[in-house]
C-alpha positions as a printed NumPy array, in Angstrom:
array([[  0.08 ,   0.006,  -0.088],
       [  2.706,   2.379,   0.725],
       [  4.182,   1.846,  -2.83 ],
       [  0.705,   3.008,  -4.05 ],
       [  1.265,   6.426,  -2.343],
       [  5.029,   6.55 ,  -3.164],
       [  3.922,   5.807,  -6.883],
       [  1.693,   8.987,  -6.504],
       [  4.457,  11.122,  -5.316],
       [  6.574,  10.045,  -8.241],
       [  3.883,  10.803, -10.855],
       [  3.554,  14.17 ,  -9.561],
       [  7.242,  14.811, -10.063],
       [  8.158,  14.38 ,  -6.479],
       [ 10.416,  11.727,  -4.802],
       [ 14.041,  10.978,  -4.863],
       [ 14.513,   7.38 ,  -6.028],
       [ 11.958,   5.286,  -7.779],
       [ 12.723,   2.345,  -5.46 ],
       [ 11.005,   3.084,  -2.005],
       [ 13.404,   0.825,  -0.116],
       [ 16.332,   2.926,  -1.462],
       [ 14.613,   6.221,  -0.548],
       [ 13.893,   4.847,   3.029],
       [ 17.412,   3.617,   3.469],
       [ 18.757,   7.234,   2.834],
       [ 16.317,   8.803,   5.391],
       [ 15.838,   6.242,   8.11 ],
       [ 18.42 ,   4.821,  10.641],
       [ 18.965,   1.209,  10.003],
       [ 17.611,  -1.347,  12.462],
       [ 19.927,  -1.993,  15.208],
       [ 20.285,  -2.693,  18.761],
       [ 21.675,  -0.195,  20.975],
       [ 22.211,   0.472,  24.728],
       [ 21.056,   3.827,  25.819],
       [ 22.489,   5.237,  29.011],
       [ 20.218,   6.184,  31.985],
       [ 19.165,   9.862,  31.318],
       [ 16.347,  12.379,  31.546],
       [ 15.338,  14.035,  28.225],
       [ 13.08 ,  17.182,  28.153],
       [  9.381,  16.512,  27.614],
       [  9.323,  19.328,  24.872],
       [ 12.125,  20.794,  22.717],
       [ 13.555,  24.265,  23.191],
       [ 14.784,  26.783,  20.685],
       [ 18.508,  26.962,  20.082],
       [ 19.903,  29.884,  21.766],
       [ 23.046,  29.729,  19.728],
       [ 24.495,  28.371,  16.425],
       [ 24.48 ,  24.544,  16.601],
       [ 28.205,  24.404,  17.13 ],
       [ 27.885,  26.635,  20.347],
       [ 24.98 ,  24.657,  21.739],
       [ 27.12 ,  21.923,  23.523],
       [ 28.845,  24.569,  25.571],
       [ 25.564,  26.66 ,  26.143],
       [ 23.929,  23.541,  27.608],
       [ 26.996,  22.33 ,  29.628],
       [ 26.886,  25.54 ,  31.49 ],
       [ 23.3  ,  24.669,  32.619],
       [ 24.324,  20.938,  33.521],
       [ 22.793,  19.661,  30.376],
       [ 23.879,  18.314,  26.918],
       [ 22.656,  17.483,  23.367],
       [ 21.22 ,  14.02 ,  22.862],
       [ 22.951,  11.374,  21.049],
       [ 20.966,  10.166,  17.782],
       [ 20.441,   6.878,  19.401],
       [ 18.978,   8.482,  22.553],
       [ 16.777,  10.667,  20.516],
       [ 15.462,   7.817,  18.54 ],
       [ 14.856,   5.614,  21.489],
       [ 13.159,   8.45 ,  23.434],
       [ 10.974,   9.383,  20.308],
       [  9.712,   5.819,  19.889],
       [  9.613,   4.974,  23.538],
       [ 11.534,   1.774,  22.955],
       [  9.076,   0.595,  20.205],
       [ 10.388,  -0.881,  16.892],
       [  7.871,   0.798,  14.837],
       [  8.073,   3.352,  12.207],
       [  6.203,   6.021,  13.892],
       [  6.07 ,   6.564,  17.529],
       [  2.496,   5.638,  17.639],
       [  2.81 ,   2.523,  15.364],
       [  3.393,   1.375,  11.601],
       [  0.683,   3.507,  10.25 ],
       [ -0.244,   7.038,   9.311],
       [ -3.389,   8.72 ,   7.997],
       [ -2.565,   8.55 ,   4.277],
       [ -5.763,  10.542,   3.454],
       [ -4.303,  13.895,   4.713],
       [ -0.789,  15.335,   5.42 ],
       [  0.324,  15.899,   8.96 ],
       [  0.494,  19.74 ,   8.669],
       [ -2.821,  21.308,   9.716],
       [ -4.076,  17.921,  10.934],
       [ -5.121,  18.897,  14.571],
       [ -6.366,  15.414,  15.518],
       [ -3.543,  13.408,  13.937],
       [ -1.588,  10.775,  16.079],
       [  1.46 ,  13.135,  16.215],
       [ -0.147,  15.514,  18.56 ],
       [ -0.521,  12.78 ,  21.334],
       [  2.365,  12.483,  23.775],
       [  4.521,   9.093,  23.194],
       [  4.475,   6.308,  25.596],
       [  7.126,   8.262,  27.716],
       [  5.004,  11.373,  27.909],
       [  7.206,  13.226,  25.532],
       [  5.888,  15.865,  22.981],
       [  8.247,  14.788,  20.189],
       [  8.105,  14.525,  16.353],
       [  4.767,  16.36 ,  16.288],
       [  5.522,  18.96 ,  13.778],
       [  6.973,  18.599,  10.138],
       [  8.381,  22.067,  10.634],
       [ 10.294,  21.093,  13.873],
       [ 13.811,  20.017,  13.44 ],
       [ 15.739,  19.1  ,  16.402],
       [ 19.64 ,  19.103,  16.547],
       [ 21.624,  16.208,  18.186],
       [ 25.139,  15.796,  19.121],
       [ 25.81 ,  14.333,  15.582],
       [ 25.784,  17.199,  12.952],
       [ 24.466,  14.816,  10.344],
       [ 21.508,  13.739,  12.407],
       [ 18.627,  16.054,  12.929],
       [ 15.186,  14.73 ,  13.957],
       [ 11.608,  15.333,  14.515],
       [ 10.859,  17.236,  11.167],
       [ 12.344,  18.511,   7.981],
       [ 11.641,  22.253,   8.362],
       [  8.563,  21.74 ,   6.271],
       [ 10.472,  20.617,   3.158],
       [  8.189,  17.452,   2.4  ],
       [  4.821,  19.329,   3.085],
       [  5.888,  22.683,   1.393],
       [  7.494,  20.88 ,  -1.662],
       [  4.282,  18.905,  -2.072],
       [  6.131,  15.595,  -2.06 ],
       [  2.787,  13.581,  -1.504],
       [  1.263,  12.171,   1.322],
       [  3.591,   9.348,   2.362],
       [  6.507,  11.579,   2.039],
       [  4.826,  14.373,   4.08 ],
       [  4.508,  11.897,   7.018],
       [  7.96 ,  10.573,   6.774],
       [  9.82 ,  13.455,   8.533],
       [  7.873,  12.201,  11.724],
       [  9.079,   8.815,  11.679],
       [ 11.123,   7.863,  14.806],
       [ 14.38 ,   6.993,  12.874],
       [ 13.951,   9.884,  10.127],
       [ 17.01 ,  12.02 ,   9.549],
       [ 16.943,  14.168,   6.601],
       [ 20.643,  14.785,   5.362],
       [ 19.703,  17.93 ,   3.452],
       [ 18.204,  19.559,   6.556],
       [ 21.341,  18.609,   8.503],
       [ 23.468,  20.197,   5.724],
       [ 21.324,  23.329,   5.721],
       [ 21.453,  23.816,   9.495],
       [ 25.137,  23.395,   9.811],
       [ 26.047,  25.022,   6.496],
       [ 26.502,  28.714,   5.56 ],
       [ 22.635,  29.099,   4.488],
       [ 21.413,  28.266,   7.953],
       [ 24.121,  30.058,  10.031],
       [ 21.687,  32.946,  10.87 ],
       [ 18.506,  30.82 ,  11.176],
       [ 19.537,  28.766,  14.142],
       [ 16.596,  30.064,  16.333],
       [ 14.296,  28.297,  13.833],
       [ 15.68 ,  25.009,  15.034],
       [ 15.549,  23.295,  18.408],
       [ 17.099,  20.669,  20.6  ],
       [ 15.799,  18.359,  23.43 ],
       [ 18.304,  18.806,  26.374],
       [ 19.525,  15.716,  28.367],
       [ 20.637,  15.22 ,  31.807],
       [ 22.834,  12.174,  32.506],
       [ 21.847,   9.968,  35.508],
       [ 25.02 ,   7.906,  35.646]])
């Protein structure tokens, strides 16, 4: 069924690779087993107060740090091995932006408000891994229903958003991005 929506996106001139598995491989972290240290993560993200490269020092001064990508994914999915934090489905009859009743607006199983807006993009400790949204690229670009939901997938990290945030084009736009501070408990 997902291939049907992918085909719809491709027929409209959107999408990046005709093979859905190749496309998902570029935007989703591979399945793996990781051990996440004991930590507390903020229930809601907070806007960056400095450029991404300065955020580690800014957070350290408050006794906090940026989350590691594995920590962010684990927190988002609440340990579940599903595509989205709410399961392996999404309402393919609509896009997530403007969908006030969609599953993305419910807190996850850990009580976090996370990956709830395609316009949100959260910085992690890895400059290549930004999660929680794509800055609206898929929705504004009209990539089709399936690809509009993909930025909210637990393991979605869009390389072009990371390149933008950490590149010269995004250097004066850091306040449009956020992070989810972490406190180590070990």
